[in-house]
Structures are given as structure tokens and as C-alpha cells.
Coordinates of C-alpha atoms and ligand atoms in Angstrom, one line a residue:
M1 CA -22.6 7.7 26.4
H2 CA -21.9 8.3 23.0
S3 CA -24.7 7.9 20.3
L4 CA -23.9 6.0 17.1
L5 CA -25.9 5.9 13.8
V6 CA -25.5 2.6 11.7
L7 CA -26.8 3.6 8.0
N8 CA -26.7 1.0 5.6
G9 CA -27.7 2.1 1.6
P10 CA -29.0 0.1 -1.3
N11 CA -29.8 -3.5 -1.4
L12 CA -28.3 -4.2 1.6
N13 CA -31.8 -5.1 2.5
L14 CA -31.0 -8.1 1.0
L15 CA -28.0 -9.4 2.8
G16 CA -28.1 -13.0 3.5
T17 CA -30.8 -13.6 0.8
R18 CA -28.5 -13.6 -2.6
Q19 CA -25.1 -13.8 -3.7
P20 CA -23.6 -15.4 0.0
E21 CA -20.4 -15.9 -2.1
I22 CA -19.6 -12.2 -2.1
Y23 CA -21.8 -10.9 0.9
G24 CA -22.3 -13.8 3.1
R25 CA -25.1 -15.3 4.7
T26 CA -25.7 -12.7 7.5
T27 CA -28.7 -10.9 7.2
L28 CA -29.1 -7.2 7.9
A29 CA -31.3 -8.2 11.1
D30 CA -28.4 -10.0 12.1
I31 CA -26.2 -6.9 11.6
E32 CA -28.2 -5.0 13.5
A33 CA -28.4 -7.0 16.5
L34 CA -24.2 -7.6 16.1
C35 CA -24.2 -3.6 16.4
A36 CA -26.5 -3.5 19.6
A37 CA -24.6 -6.0 21.5
T38 CA -21.1 -4.1 20.8
A39 CA -22.9 -0.7 21.4
R40 CA -23.8 -2.4 25.1
E41 CA -20.5 -4.0 25.3
V42 CA -18.6 -0.7 25.3
G43 CA -21.5 1.3 26.6
A44 CA -22.6 3.1 23.6
R45 CA -25.9 3.7 22.1
V46 CA -27.1 2.9 18.8
S47 CA -29.6 3.2 15.9
C48 CA -29.5 1.6 12.6
W49 CA -31.1 2.5 9.6
Q50 CA -31.1 1.1 6.1
S51 CA -32.8 2.8 2.8
N52 CA -32.2 2.4 -1.0
H53 CA -33.0 6.0 -1.7
E54 CA -29.9 8.6 -1.7
G55 CA -32.2 11.5 -0.6
A56 CA -33.3 9.7 2.4
L57 CA -29.8 8.6 3.6
V58 CA -28.9 12.3 3.0
E59 CA -31.4 13.5 5.1
A60 CA -30.5 10.8 7.8
I61 CA -27.2 12.2 7.6
Q62 CA -27.9 15.7 8.0
Q63 CA -30.7 14.9 10.9
A64 CA -28.0 12.8 13.0
R65 CA -26.1 16.1 13.8
R66 CA -28.6 16.7 16.2
S67 CA -29.4 13.2 17.6
H68 CA -25.6 11.4 17.1
D69 CA -21.8 11.8 17.9
G70 CA -20.7 9.7 15.2
I71 CA -21.9 8.0 12.0
I72 CA -20.8 4.4 10.5
L73 CA -21.9 4.0 6.9
N74 CA -21.9 1.6 4.5
A75 CA -23.5 3.3 1.6
G76 CA -23.5 0.6 -1.1
A77 CA -23.1 1.3 -4.4
Y78 CA -23.7 5.1 -3.4
T79 CA -20.0 4.8 -2.1
H80 CA -18.6 5.1 -6.0
S81 CA -21.1 7.7 -7.3
S82 CA -22.5 9.9 -4.5
I83 CA -21.4 13.7 -4.2
A84 CA -24.8 14.2 -2.5
L85 CA -23.8 11.8 0.5
M86 CA -19.9 13.2 0.7
D87 CA -21.3 16.6 0.9
A88 CA -23.9 15.7 3.8
I89 CA -21.2 13.9 5.6
A90 CA -18.8 17.0 5.4
A91 CA -21.6 19.3 6.4
T92 CA -22.5 17.4 9.6
G93 CA -19.0 17.6 10.8
L94 CA -20.0 14.1 12.7
P95 CA -17.1 11.6 12.4
T96 CA -18.0 8.6 10.1
V97 CA -16.6 5.7 9.1
E98 CA -17.0 4.3 5.9
L99 CA -17.9 0.4 6.1
H100 CA -17.9 -2.3 3.6
L101 CA -18.4 -6.3 3.9
S102 CA -16.3 -7.2 0.7
N103 CA -12.9 -5.7 0.1
I104 CA -13.5 -3.0 -2.6
H105 CA -10.1 -2.6 -3.3
A106 CA -9.9 -6.0 -4.6
R107 CA -13.0 -5.6 -6.7
E108 CA -14.0 -3.9 -10.1
P109 CA -12.0 -1.1 -10.5
F110 CA -15.3 1.1 -10.7
R111 CA -15.5 -0.4 -6.9
Q112 CA -12.2 1.1 -5.8
R113 CA -13.2 4.6 -5.9
S114 CA -14.7 6.0 -3.2
F115 CA -16.5 9.5 -2.5
I116 CA -17.0 8.8 1.2
A117 CA -13.5 8.5 2.0
P118 CA -12.1 11.6 1.5
V119 CA -14.6 13.0 4.3
A120 CA -14.6 9.8 6.5
V121 CA -11.9 9.4 9.7
G122 CA -11.6 5.7 8.2
Q123 CA -12.3 3.0 6.3
I124 CA -13.3 -0.8 7.1
C125 CA -13.5 -3.1 4.2
G126 CA -13.3 -6.9 3.8
F127 CA -14.2 -8.2 7.3
G128 CA -17.8 -9.4 6.2
A129 CA -20.5 -8.6 9.0
N130 CA -17.6 -8.0 11.6
G131 CA -16.4 -5.0 10.1
Y132 CA -19.8 -3.6 11.7
R133 CA -18.5 -4.4 15.3
L134 CA -14.9 -3.4 14.3
A135 CA -16.2 0.1 12.9
I136 CA -18.2 0.8 16.5
L137 CA -15.0 0.0 18.6
A138 CA -12.7 2.1 16.1
L139 CA -15.6 5.0 16.4
V140 CA -16.4 4.8 20.2
E141 CA -12.6 4.9 20.6
H142 CA -12.0 8.1 18.4
L143 CA -14.8 9.8 20.1
Q144 CA -13.2 9.0 23.8
R145 CA -9.8 10.3 22.6
R146 CA -11.3 13.3 21.2
A147 CA -13.0 14.2 24.3
G148 CA -10.0 13.4 26.0
T149 CA -7.8 15.5 23.8
E150 CA -10.8 18.6 24.0
S151 CA -10.6 18.6 28.1
D152 CA -7.2 18.5 27.8
A153 CA -7.1 21.6 26.1
T154 CA -9.3 23.4 28.8
D155 CA -7.6 22.0 31.5
G156 CA -4.9 24.4 31.7
P157 CA -1.2 23.5 30.7
P158 CA 0.1 19.6 30.3
T159 CA 1.8 18.3 33.4
E160 CA 5.2 16.7 32.5
T161 CA 4.9 12.6 32.8
R162 CA 8.1 10.1 32.9
Ligands
LIG201 O1 -19.3 -4.7 0.3 C1 -20.0 -3.9 0.5 O2 -20.4 -3.6 1.9 C2 -20.5 -3.1 -0.5 O3 -21.1 -1.3 0.0 C3 -22.1 -3.5 -1.1 C4 -22.8 -2.9 -2.1 C5 -21.4 -2.7 -3.3 O4 -22.3 -1.8 -4.7 C6 -20.1 -1.7 -2.7 O5 -19.4 -1.8 -3.9 C7 -19.7 -2.6 -1.8 C8 -23.8 -3.9 -2.6 C9 -24.9 -4.1 -1.4 C10 -25.7 -5.2 -2.0 O6 -26.0 -6.4 -1.3 C11 -26.6 -7.1 -1.9 C12 -26.9 -8.3 -0.7 C13 -27.3 -9.5 -1.3 C14 -28.0 -9.6 -2.4 C15 -27.4 -8.6 -3.6 C16 -26.8 -7.4 -3.0

């Protein structure tokens, strides 16, 4: 069973309470419940955590290496500034999906640059809270495909299929 870490960064604890026109009315607790339900659906395990502190997020990413198979990261505003988070993701080597509620590419220029994107397996943005569901499905499929490829490589020569 794949184990996923859903990490949310600064100010995402305020979801559902302010700026609903940008971030919707869904609370972080709602999102965490959606993640748990989606993970159950696909036979994965999920843990969710939020912090407003860059160093705490770095530590969570470092520790995930021992306990999780992949990360879904909404780094909030740190997306656009944090070389430390980028380095932490690269160092763990865990497949990471970058996630944003809003379409960062349709917003201010400073939000269009991501330090996470170059070290992520992919990015999902613009689908609101449903993005977390999409990210879990994409990451589980990525992990399953990777596990299949790894066992293919150790199973001997490929057999021809028509
Ligand atoms: O769209 C996203 O998910 C973001 O990561 C959200 C960040 C923003 O800095 C990124 O550019 C895009 C901001 C999260 C702040 O969330 C709030 C929620 C409710 C009220 C105020 C802030």
C-alpha cells in the first residue's frame, strides 16, 4: 500500500475563512477529509500536515523519506521563493506533485515562477480543492507504474506481445 504525505504551506490554514473568490469556501479540514476519502478509494494511505514555517516544511520533507512513498505539496507562497524547499525535495528523491488551488499561471507574474516545478514529477493547479483528489490519483498511478517498471527490469527479458 502506497503511503502519501500531503503537505500544505503558509496561510493555507485560513482556507474557507477569507478570500473565497480566489481560494473557494472549502476549509483545510474539508481538504484533508477529501484526501483521506480519495486515498481509501485507491487503496493508499495518506497523512496530511500544514505549517506556516519554511524550516518545519523542510524537516517534514526530509523525514518523509523514512515513512512515505510520495509527496503532494502546496507550498503556498514559498513556491515562488524557497530554494530550501526545492533542495529538500531533490534531496529526498521522493516523487512530488506540486499542487495549487488557483491557476498560478493566470495570476501575477511573481506567482508564475515556481521553485518546486523543476524538482516535481508534475504540477496540478487551477482546479480548487478537487486538485488534491487529482494529485492523489496521479501520484498513486505514477508510483504503480514505477513499481511495474522496476519489477519488469528484474523479471528478465521482456516477452513479445502482439
Ligand atoms: O493557489 C494556491 O494554492 C497557492 O499556493 C496559494 C498561496 C499563494 O501564495 C500561491 O501563489 C498559490 C496562498 C495561500 C493563502 O491562502 C489563503 C486562504 C484563505 C485566505 C487567505 C489566504
